[in-house]
Tab-separated table of C-alpha atoms in Angstrom:
chain	number	residue	atom	x	y	z
A	2	MET	CA	-10.352	3.361	0.433
A	3	SER	CA	-7.928	0.646	-0.675
A	4	SER	CA	-8.102	-0.739	-4.222
A	5	LEU	CA	-7.724	-4.448	-4.897
A	6	ARG	CA	-6.631	-3.772	-8.478
A	7	ARG	CA	-4.023	-1.239	-7.327
A	8	PHE	CA	-2.774	-3.649	-4.661
A	9	LEU	CA	-2.369	-6.446	-7.216
A	10	LEU	CA	-0.684	-4.109	-9.708
A	11	VAL	CA	1.827	-2.795	-7.156
A	12	SER	CA	2.485	-6.277	-5.769
A	13	ILE	CA	3.049	-7.904	-9.167
A	14	LEU	CA	5.226	-5.025	-10.409
A	15	SER	CA	7.258	-5.132	-7.200
A	16	VAL	CA	7.856	-8.851	-7.619
A	17	LEU	CA	8.776	-8.359	-11.288
A	18	MET	CA	11.192	-5.561	-10.442
A	19	LEU	CA	12.779	-7.590	-7.649
A	20	VAL	CA	13.171	-10.661	-9.856
A	21	ASN	CA	14.504	-8.538	-12.739
A	22	PHE	CA	16.934	-6.780	-10.413
A	23	ILE	CA	18.279	-10.055	-9.049
A	24	ALA	CA	18.493	-11.486	-12.565
A	25	ALA	CA	20.184	-8.304	-13.845
A	26	LEU	CA	22.631	-8.307	-10.948
A	27	HIS	CA	23.529	-11.934	-11.573
A	28	GLY	CA	23.712	-11.278	-15.308
A	29	TYR	CA	25.889	-8.221	-14.716
A	30	LYS	CA	28.365	-10.200	-12.639
A	31	SER	CA	28.396	-13.067	-15.123
A	32	SER	CA	28.722	-10.723	-18.098
A	33	MET	CA	31.524	-8.759	-16.450
A	34	ALA	CA	33.386	-11.979	-15.749
A	35	GLU	CA	32.884	-13.097	-19.337
A	36	ALA	CA	33.940	-9.694	-20.665
A	37	GLU	CA	37.015	-9.785	-18.436
A	38	ASN	CA	37.895	-13.169	-19.861
A	39	LEU	CA	37.434	-11.912	-23.440
A	40	PHE	CA	39.591	-8.864	-22.803
A	41	ASP	CA	42.295	-11.070	-21.270
A	42	GLN	CA	42.164	-13.323	-24.301
A	43	LYS	CA	42.641	-10.269	-26.501
A	44	LEU	CA	45.705	-9.266	-24.476
A	45	THR	CA	47.145	-12.766	-24.836
A	46	ALA	CA	46.545	-12.786	-28.603
A	47	MET	CA	48.228	-9.416	-29.008
A	48	ALA	CA	51.173	-10.546	-26.869
A	49	LEU	CA	51.615	-13.610	-29.069
A	50	GLN	CA	51.632	-11.456	-32.188
A	51	LEU	CA	54.160	-9.008	-30.750
A	52	SER	CA	56.447	-11.771	-29.474
A	53	SER	CA	56.826	-13.136	-33.002
A	54	VAL	CA	57.905	-9.818	-34.509
A	55	PRO	CA	61.651	-9.881	-35.523
A	56	LEU	CA	63.638	-7.372	-33.506
A	57	ARG	CA	65.636	-6.206	-36.510
A	58	SER	CA	62.523	-4.792	-38.114
A	59	GLN	CA	61.884	-2.398	-35.239
A	60	SER	CA	63.164	1.141	-35.156
A	61	ASN	CA	64.201	2.959	-32.044
A	62	SER	CA	61.167	5.278	-32.207
A	63	PRO	CA	58.170	4.345	-30.016
A	64	ALA	CA	55.131	2.860	-31.719
A	65	PRO	CA	51.898	4.882	-31.695
A	66	ASP	CA	49.049	3.789	-29.388
A	67	ASP	CA	45.576	4.957	-28.388
A	68	GLU	CA	46.518	5.597	-24.746
A	69	HIS	CA	44.271	2.849	-23.398
A	70	MET	CA	46.581	-0.014	-24.453
A	71	VAL	CA	50.392	0.040	-24.272
A	72	PHE	CA	53.136	-2.544	-24.709
A	73	GLN	CA	56.851	-3.195	-24.123
A	74	LEU	CA	59.160	-5.607	-25.976
A	75	PHE	CA	62.328	-6.903	-24.293
A	76	ASN	CA	65.076	-8.977	-25.968
A	77	ALA	CA	66.671	-12.103	-24.549
A	78	ASP	CA	69.087	-9.953	-22.522
A	79	GLY	CA	66.176	-8.205	-20.837
A	80	LYS	CA	66.762	-4.908	-22.636
A	81	LEU	CA	63.798	-2.762	-23.682
A	82	VAL	CA	64.059	-2.624	-27.460
A	83	TRP	CA	60.595	-1.373	-28.418
A	84	ARG	CA	57.573	0.172	-26.730
A	85	SER	CA	54.447	2.156	-27.460
A	86	VAL	CA	54.396	5.930	-27.063
A	87	HIS	CA	52.692	5.991	-23.652
A	88	ALA	CA	54.475	3.000	-22.178
A	89	PRO	CA	57.020	3.845	-19.454
A	90	ASP	CA	60.694	2.810	-19.585
A	91	GLN	CA	60.484	0.545	-16.527
A	92	TYR	CA	58.601	-2.728	-16.323
A	93	ILE	CA	54.849	-2.281	-16.419
A	94	ALA	CA	54.178	-5.762	-15.045
A	95	ALA	CA	55.654	-6.931	-11.760
A	96	ASN	CA	54.554	-10.567	-12.072
A	97	GLU	CA	54.519	-13.228	-14.708
A	98	GLY	CA	51.202	-13.700	-16.488
A	99	LEU	CA	48.088	-11.586	-15.872
A	100	SER	CA	48.032	-9.064	-13.048
A	101	GLU	CA	46.963	-5.497	-12.189
A	102	ASN	CA	49.417	-2.637	-11.794
A	103	ASN	CA	49.443	1.140	-11.494
A	104	PHE	CA	51.363	3.558	-13.729
A	105	ASN	CA	50.668	6.743	-15.638
A	106	ASP	CA	48.049	7.632	-12.950
A	107	TYR	CA	45.754	4.731	-13.987
A	108	ARG	CA	45.016	1.174	-12.993
A	109	TRP	CA	46.032	-1.289	-15.739
A	110	ARG	CA	45.411	-4.922	-16.536
A	111	THR	CA	48.838	-6.257	-17.478
A	112	LEU	CA	50.202	-9.389	-19.119
A	113	SER	CA	53.836	-10.477	-18.979
A	114	TYR	CA	54.522	-13.133	-21.620
A	115	PHE	CA	57.860	-14.869	-22.316
A	116	ASN	CA	58.478	-16.474	-25.702
A	117	PHE	CA	60.698	-19.501	-25.094
A	118	VAL	CA	61.463	-19.801	-28.817
A	119	ASN	CA	63.224	-16.481	-29.311
A	120	GLY	CA	63.648	-15.375	-25.710
A	121	HIS	CA	61.535	-12.238	-26.156
A	122	ARG	CA	59.390	-10.897	-23.322
A	123	ILE	CA	56.260	-8.985	-24.090
A	124	MET	CA	54.525	-6.801	-21.550
A	125	ILE	CA	51.161	-5.446	-22.635
A	126	ALA	CA	48.622	-3.452	-20.587
A	127	GLU	CA	45.063	-2.184	-20.963
A	128	ARG	CA	43.451	0.522	-18.864
A	129	MET	CA	40.952	-0.958	-16.394
A	130	ASP	CA	38.555	2.035	-16.399
A	131	LEU	CA	38.139	1.957	-20.175
A	132	ARG	CA	37.753	-1.790	-20.112
A	133	TYR	CA	34.984	-1.611	-17.480
A	134	ARG	CA	33.311	1.292	-19.244
A	135	LEU	CA	33.069	-0.637	-22.481
A	136	ALA	CA	31.830	-3.769	-20.707
A	137	GLU	CA	29.227	-1.855	-18.705
A	138	ARG	CA	27.985	-0.126	-21.839
A	139	VAL	CA	27.364	-3.442	-23.530
A	140	ILE	CA	25.700	-4.920	-20.421
A	141	LEU	CA	23.504	-1.878	-19.731
A	142	GLU	CA	22.235	-1.922	-23.303
A	143	SER	CA	20.822	-5.361	-22.573
A	144	ILE	CA	19.373	-4.319	-19.184
A	145	VAL	CA	17.743	-1.020	-20.209
A	146	PRO	CA	15.005	-2.673	-22.350
A	147	VAL	CA	13.955	-4.711	-19.312
A	148	VAL	CA	13.489	-1.494	-17.304
A	149	VAL	CA	11.810	0.401	-20.149
A	150	VAL	CA	9.257	-2.368	-20.668
A	151	LEU	CA	7.987	-2.060	-17.064
A	152	PRO	CA	5.337	0.620	-17.912
A	153	VAL	CA	4.046	-1.616	-20.699
A	154	ALA	CA	3.966	-4.523	-18.259
A	155	ALA	CA	2.117	-2.319	-15.750
A	156	LEU	CA	-0.535	-1.460	-18.352
A	157	LEU	CA	-0.972	-5.085	-19.359
A	158	ILE	CA	-1.192	-6.194	-15.722
A	159	TRP	CA	-3.759	-3.434	-15.046
A	160	LEU	CA	-5.918	-4.625	-17.948
A	161	ILE	CA	-5.532	-8.315	-17.098
A	162	VAL	CA	-6.343	-7.758	-13.410
A	163	GLY	CA	-9.325	-5.616	-14.436
A	164	HIS	CA	-10.573	-8.424	-16.652
A	165	GLY	CA	-10.100	-10.875	-13.789
A	166	LEU	CA	-12.071	-8.609	-11.439
A	167	LYS	CA	-14.903	-8.176	-13.928
A	168	SER	CA	-16.997	-10.661	-11.954
A	169	LEU	CA	-16.770	-8.385	-8.904
A	170	ALA	CA	-17.936	-5.411	-10.971
A	171	LEU	CA	-20.785	-7.545	-12.343
A	172	LEU	CA	-21.776	-8.559	-8.809
A	173	ALA	CA	-21.676	-4.929	-7.665
A	174	GLY	CA	-23.900	-3.921	-10.598
A	175	ILE	CA	-26.446	-6.637	-9.789
A	176	LEU	CA	-26.593	-5.545	-6.153
A	177	ARG	CA	-26.830	-1.857	-7.121
A	178	ARG	CA	-29.804	-2.527	-9.401
A	179	LYS	CA	-31.676	-4.619	-6.848
A	180	ALA	CA	-34.852	-3.051	-5.543
A	181	ALA	CA	-35.131	-2.363	-1.829
A	182	ASP	CA	-37.608	-5.204	-1.372
A	183	ASP	CA	-35.755	-7.672	-3.631
A	184	LEU	CA	-33.998	-10.170	-1.372
A	185	SER	CA	-33.816	-12.948	-3.950
A	186	ALA	CA	-30.612	-14.931	-4.454
A	187	VAL	CA	-27.877	-13.557	-6.708
A	188	ASN	CA	-26.710	-15.730	-9.602
A	189	ILE	CA	-23.803	-15.009	-11.978
A	190	ASP	CA	-22.978	-17.138	-15.002
A	191	ASN	CA	-19.467	-18.646	-15.110
A	192	THR	CA	-18.736	-17.516	-11.577
A	193	PRO	CA	-15.025	-17.817	-10.679
A	194	ILE	CA	-14.213	-20.327	-7.959
A	195	GLU	CA	-12.740	-17.559	-5.774
A	196	LEU	CA	-16.020	-15.604	-5.876
A	197	MET	CA	-18.290	-18.543	-5.074
A	198	PRO	CA	-17.859	-18.318	-1.243
A	199	VAL	CA	-18.773	-14.611	-1.358
A	200	ILE	CA	-21.931	-15.209	-3.411
A	201	THR	CA	-22.916	-18.217	-1.292
A	202	SER	CA	-22.486	-16.259	1.960
A	203	MET	CA	-24.325	-13.253	0.529
A	204	ASN	CA	-27.255	-15.357	-0.665
A	205	SER	CA	-27.424	-16.974	2.757
A	206	LEU	CA	-27.521	-13.507	4.348
A	207	LEU	CA	-30.247	-12.340	1.937
A	208	ARG	CA	-32.307	-15.419	2.737
A	209	ARG	CA	-31.992	-14.812	6.491
A	210	LEU	CA	-32.870	-11.127	6.037
A	211	ASP	CA	-35.920	-12.013	3.967
A	212	ASP	CA	-37.083	-14.470	6.620
A	213	SER	CA	-36.467	-11.914	9.368
A	214	PHE	CA	-38.351	-9.143	7.550
A	215	GLU	CA	-41.199	-11.497	6.766
A	216	ARG	CA	-41.489	-12.481	10.436
A	217	GLU	CA	-41.457	-8.801	11.441
A	218	ARG	CA	-44.127	-7.904	8.885
A	219	ARG	CA	-46.326	-10.764	9.935
A	220	PHE	CA	-45.899	-10.013	13.618
A	221	SER	CA	-46.720	-6.298	13.357
A	222	ALA	CA	-49.631	-6.865	10.978
A	223	ASP	CA	-51.055	-9.886	12.791
A	224	ALA	CA	-50.614	-8.325	16.237
A	225	ALA	CA	-52.349	-5.100	15.234
A	226	HIS	CA	-55.091	-6.970	13.391
A	227	GLU	CA	-55.739	-9.385	16.245
A	228	LEU	CA	-55.889	-6.532	18.770
A	229	ARG	CA	-58.796	-4.957	16.930
A	230	THR	CA	-61.225	-7.653	18.060
A	231	PRO	CA	-60.650	-7.408	21.843
A	232	ILE	CA	-60.570	-3.614	21.644
A	233	SER	CA	-63.942	-3.598	19.906
A	234	ALA	CA	-65.280	-5.946	22.586
A	235	ILE	CA	-63.979	-3.684	25.356
A	236	LYS	CA	-65.602	-0.683	23.730
A	237	MET	CA	-68.905	-2.531	23.557
A	238	HIS	CA	-68.708	-3.457	27.249
A	239	LEU	CA	-67.844	0.140	28.140
A	240	HIS	CA	-70.898	1.304	26.224
A	241	ASN	CA	-73.052	-1.154	28.170
A	242	LEU	CA	-71.544	-0.013	31.475
A	243	HIS	CA	-72.321	3.591	30.622
A	244	GLU	CA	-75.955	2.617	30.111
A	245	GLU	CA	-76.065	0.703	33.402
A	246	TYR	CA	-74.346	3.509	35.259
A	247	PRO	CA	-75.462	6.680	33.505
A	248	GLU	CA	-74.248	8.898	36.323
A	249	HIS	CA	-70.796	10.430	36.063
A	250	ASN	CA	-68.146	7.797	36.590
A	251	SER	CA	-64.536	9.041	36.352
A	252	SER	CA	-63.071	5.541	36.239
A	253	LEU	CA	-65.208	4.565	33.251
A	254	ASN	CA	-64.328	7.812	31.483
A	255	SER	CA	-60.596	7.255	32.074
A	256	LEU	CA	-60.906	3.670	30.883
A	257	GLU	CA	-62.728	4.788	27.762
A	258	ARG	CA	-59.971	7.326	26.955
A	259	ASP	CA	-57.300	4.651	27.412
A	260	VAL	CA	-59.151	2.251	25.142
A	261	ASP	CA	-59.490	4.969	22.502
A	262	ARG	CA	-55.777	5.596	22.793
A	263	LEU	CA	-55.056	1.879	22.411
A	264	ALA	CA	-57.324	1.697	19.382
A	265	HIS	CA	-55.502	4.681	17.865
A	266	LEU	CA	-52.143	2.977	18.503
A	267	VAL	CA	-53.310	-0.204	16.771
A	268	GLU	CA	-54.572	1.741	13.763
A	269	GLN	CA	-51.321	3.654	13.525
A	270	MET	CA	-49.320	0.412	13.704
A	271	LEU	CA	-51.372	-0.978	10.832
A	272	LEU	CA	-50.842	2.207	8.832
A	273	LEU	CA	-47.107	2.156	9.579
A	274	HIS	CA	-46.954	-1.401	8.299
A	275	ARG	CA	-49.053	-0.669	5.220
A	276	THR	CA	-47.118	2.477	4.198
A	277	THR	CA	-43.633	0.968	4.394
A	278	PRO	CA	-42.168	1.804	0.924
A	279	ASP	CA	-40.551	-1.623	0.570
A	280	HIS	CA	-43.841	-3.447	0.227
A	281	TYR	CA	-46.586	-0.836	-0.138
A	282	PRO	CA	-48.603	-1.520	-3.339
A	283	ALA	CA	-48.761	2.076	-4.504
A	284	LYS	CA	-51.282	3.120	-7.149
A	285	PHE	CA	-50.231	6.447	-8.604
A	286	GLU	CA	-52.754	8.750	-10.230
A	287	SER	CA	-53.041	12.414	-11.096
A	288	LEU	CA	-54.504	14.337	-8.146
A	289	SER	CA	-54.696	17.796	-6.628
A	290	LEU	CA	-53.067	18.343	-3.232
A	291	ALA	CA	-55.306	21.371	-2.631
A	292	ALA	CA	-58.465	19.339	-3.297
A	293	LEU	CA	-57.212	16.489	-1.105
A	294	ALA	CA	-56.445	18.891	1.745
A	295	GLY	CA	-59.900	20.422	1.374
A	296	GLU	CA	-61.544	16.994	1.683
A	297	ILE	CA	-59.661	16.179	4.891
A	298	ILE	CA	-60.402	19.585	6.428
A	299	ALA	CA	-64.086	19.247	5.596
A	300	ALA	CA	-64.212	15.787	7.184
A	301	ASN	CA	-62.565	17.044	10.396
A	302	TYR	CA	-63.921	20.586	10.472
A	303	ALA	CA	-65.949	19.921	13.610
A	304	ASP	CA	-62.766	19.220	15.579
A	305	PHE	CA	-61.091	22.453	14.429
A	306	SER	CA	-64.278	24.390	15.158
A	307	GLU	CA	-64.502	22.935	18.650
A	308	LYS	CA	-61.078	24.426	19.502
A	309	GLU	CA	-61.987	27.664	17.667
A	310	GLN	CA	-59.015	27.192	15.371
A	311	THR	CA	-58.756	28.945	12.014
A	312	ILE	CA	-57.634	26.749	9.137
A	313	GLU	CA	-57.110	27.706	5.523
A	314	VAL	CA	-55.701	26.314	2.287
A	315	ARG	CA	-53.923	28.695	-0.026
A	316	GLY	CA	-51.555	28.633	-2.964
A	317	ASP	CA	-51.617	26.565	-6.124
A	318	GLU	CA	-53.601	23.480	-7.008
A	319	GLY	CA	-50.498	21.329	-6.589
A	320	ARG	CA	-51.280	18.653	-9.168
A	321	ILE	CA	-48.951	15.680	-8.995
A	322	ASN	CA	-48.897	11.953	-9.615
A	323	GLY	CA	-49.312	10.253	-6.270
A	324	ASP	CA	-51.020	7.543	-4.282
A	325	ARG	CA	-54.312	9.013	-3.043
A	326	PHE	CA	-54.656	6.730	-0.012
A	327	ALA	CA	-51.086	7.339	1.196
A	328	LEU	CA	-51.190	11.109	0.635
A	329	ARG	CA	-54.522	11.320	2.474
A	330	ILE	CA	-52.912	9.587	5.473
A	331	MET	CA	-49.930	11.959	5.312
A	332	LEU	CA	-52.099	15.081	5.238
A	333	GLN	CA	-54.371	13.664	7.925
A	334	ASN	CA	-51.417	13.067	10.274
A	335	LEU	CA	-49.846	16.471	9.623
A	336	LEU	CA	-53.149	18.263	10.201
A	337	ASN	CA	-53.915	16.107	13.227
A	338	ASN	CA	-50.526	17.063	14.732
A	339	ALA	CA	-51.217	20.737	14.114
A	340	TYR	CA	-54.716	20.426	15.590
A	341	LYS	CA	-53.560	18.650	18.750
A	342	TYR	CA	-50.593	20.875	19.599
A	343	THR	CA	-52.007	24.256	18.580
A	344	GLN	CA	-53.760	26.173	21.342
A	345	ARG	CA	-57.421	27.120	21.279
A	346	GLY	CA	-58.036	30.010	18.915
A	347	GLY	CA	-54.809	29.360	16.970
A	348	PHE	CA	-54.451	29.143	13.217
A	349	ILE	CA	-53.358	26.371	10.871
A	350	LYS	CA	-52.365	26.930	7.248
A	351	VAL	CA	-51.916	24.541	4.355
A	352	ILE	CA	-49.754	26.232	1.703
A	353	ILE	CA	-49.131	24.672	-1.723
A	354	ASP	CA	-46.474	26.169	-3.983
A	355	THR	CA	-45.647	24.851	-7.466
A	356	GLY	CA	-42.137	25.717	-8.611
A	357	PRO	CA	-40.075	24.728	-11.668
A	358	ASP	CA	-38.370	21.851	-9.860
A	359	SER	CA	-40.840	20.731	-7.175
A	360	VAL	CA	-44.277	21.018	-5.624
A	361	ARG	CA	-44.000	22.083	-1.982
A	362	LEU	CA	-46.681	21.282	0.559
A	363	THR	CA	-46.421	23.163	3.874
A	364	VAL	CA	-48.542	22.600	6.976
A	365	SER	CA	-47.888	25.478	9.380
A	366	ASP	CA	-49.304	26.447	12.773
A	367	ASN	CA	-48.715	29.050	15.485
A	368	GLY	CA	-48.491	26.562	18.333
A	369	PRO	CA	-45.664	26.209	20.858
A	370	GLY	CA	-43.325	24.551	18.344
A	371	ILE	CA	-40.456	22.326	19.424
A	372	SER	CA	-36.894	22.978	20.551
A	373	ALA	CA	-33.919	22.500	18.235
A	374	GLU	CA	-32.580	19.713	20.464
A	375	VAL	CA	-35.455	17.320	19.713
A	376	LYS	CA	-36.033	18.113	16.024
A	377	SER	CA	-33.781	15.246	14.974
A	378	ARG	CA	-35.910	12.735	16.928
A	379	VAL	CA	-39.464	13.613	15.954
A	380	PHE	CA	-39.503	11.066	13.121
A	381	GLU	CA	-38.448	8.201	15.405
A	382	ARG	CA	-41.066	5.560	16.075
A	383	PHE	CA	-42.980	5.973	19.354
A	384	TYR	CA	-41.136	9.201	20.181
A	385	ARG	CA	-43.268	12.096	21.484
A	386	VAL	CA	-41.976	15.503	22.470
A	387	GLY	CA	-42.546	15.694	26.204
A	388	GLY	CA	-43.946	12.154	26.248
A	389	ASP	CA	-47.397	11.732	27.749
A	390	ARG	CA	-46.813	14.847	29.820
A	391	HIS	CA	-46.933	17.253	26.911
A	392	ALA	CA	-48.419	20.621	27.822
A	393	SER	CA	-51.192	20.172	25.266
A	394	GLY	CA	-52.591	17.204	27.212
A	395	SER	CA	-53.270	15.437	23.878
A	396	SER	CA	-52.754	11.715	23.687
A	397	GLY	CA	-50.692	10.065	20.999
A	398	CYS	CA	-48.469	7.093	20.226
A	399	GLY	CA	-45.537	8.721	18.431
A	400	LEU	CA	-46.078	6.973	15.094
A	401	GLY	CA	-47.751	9.726	13.059
A	402	LEU	CA	-44.596	11.416	11.784
A	403	SER	CA	-42.919	8.061	11.101
A	404	ILE	CA	-45.853	7.284	8.805
A	405	VAL	CA	-45.501	10.717	7.165
A	406	GLU	CA	-41.801	10.010	6.532
A	407	HIS	CA	-42.645	6.612	4.985
A	408	ILE	CA	-45.130	8.206	2.607
A	409	ALA	CA	-42.683	10.969	1.642
A	410	GLU	CA	-40.072	8.311	0.905
A	411	LEU	CA	-42.620	6.378	-1.157
A	412	HIS	CA	-43.058	9.487	-3.351
A	413	ARG	CA	-39.313	10.278	-3.370
A	414	ALA	CA	-40.131	13.511	-1.620
A	415	THR	CA	-38.080	15.308	1.036
A	416	ILE	CA	-39.550	16.427	4.335
A	417	SER	CA	-38.171	19.138	6.573
A	418	MET	CA	-39.139	21.191	9.600
A	419	SER	CA	-38.840	24.883	10.322
A	420	GLU	CA	-40.479	27.587	12.373
A	421	GLY	CA	-43.948	28.745	11.359
A	422	GLU	CA	-44.862	32.137	9.957
A	423	GLY	CA	-43.300	34.987	11.864
A	424	GLY	CA	-40.976	32.589	13.662
A	425	ILE	CA	-43.889	31.201	15.709
A	426	GLY	CA	-45.050	27.618	15.852
A	427	LEU	CA	-43.936	24.792	13.579
A	428	ALA	CA	-44.043	24.115	9.826
A	429	PHE	CA	-43.619	20.788	8.050
A	430	LYS	CA	-42.561	21.114	4.403
A	431	VAL	CA	-42.828	18.270	1.900
A	432	ALA	CA	-41.140	18.829	-1.495
A	433	PHE	CA	-42.253	16.478	-4.276
A	434	PRO	CA	-39.728	15.874	-7.101
A	435	PRO	CA	-40.156	16.955	-10.754
A	436	SER	CA	-40.839	13.370	-11.842
A	437	LEU	CA	-44.199	13.548	-10.060
A	438	ILE	CA	-45.028	16.964	-11.490
A	439	PHE	CA	-44.599	15.967	-15.158
A	440	GLY	CA	-46.663	12.829	-14.929
A	441	GLU	CA	-43.863	10.260	-14.474
A	442	LEU	CA	-44.308	7.416	-12.055
A	443	PRO	CA	-41.551	6.450	-9.574
């Protein structure tokens, strides 16, 4: 993932280094030219001093030097009358004035100066390598601080850019703290001009999303609610037809089953809408999962008895903080699934286990189970394993497990599937978090 702060830091430092390099290069050239001029002036001054020295005061022995600067003194007849120790006997300068020449295995800057007053000629030379070394040392001492200060500049740029991006961090924090159902506009005090288009576009998107969700909620709720009336009317007419035609009528029986299925679909759509965590008005209270499961089993015991199914509740009390209405719907759907898809004479178990970090509710059966290929799809809306041609012959709309998932999400619980006891059938496991065990509300 790319970093805006890192990009700005690298870009600004790169520009600074490039500008400093160009400035240093130009400064180096200018300084070297200035140093060259100063060194040449020094040669000229020394030549003037030597040219004024009376020849009679000089001995025949060479004058000492420091090896990096030598000189020769010629009289009016062009005879070498005095020189430094390391100066050769022949001319060290081929041309009049300043020039560069080679002798003694080095490159030298030479000056040939003729004194018109006394006819003396002075030739003086300075080693080029030592001259450049001294000049470069002086120049580099002025350049090194510019390079050394780059880490300090990097730190300052990092802090300044971070301060400039503080509005982005503030915006990210506001969005992170927003609740799932909070689609209100985002406002930041003293918003930078550069961030205004982002906030304006985001608020426009939030407004459109809120309108879209509101239309969806109204449509699903209104459609399901409005369908209740005609379905009730159809049921009433079917009842009247059964009284008029008491004899067996397969068409009426099929129609009655289809109407019951449609009524079930409408009720499930209403429940799906009501249990959506984003807008469900949950009322959490302390309750026992075992007692709640017992109530649902007692209310539907006739159905289990009709299929000769054995059902039991075992384990702990499973006391948590939860929404009674939502948890009742969840248990009802899980038990209804087990009832419908478990064969006659099968068994269904509700197991409640309280651990140190969660309360686990398991609804297990010894039915046919489902294949691994479709496990990832069972929580999709309107999806049914095998569709309407399931071997159990039970009708359904494919919304029950979607509702169960909504309710688990409402309680911050996790839901998973596995094989039933002994590797037979299917087991749904819901693990409630510690916050619900110790009396805290989500």
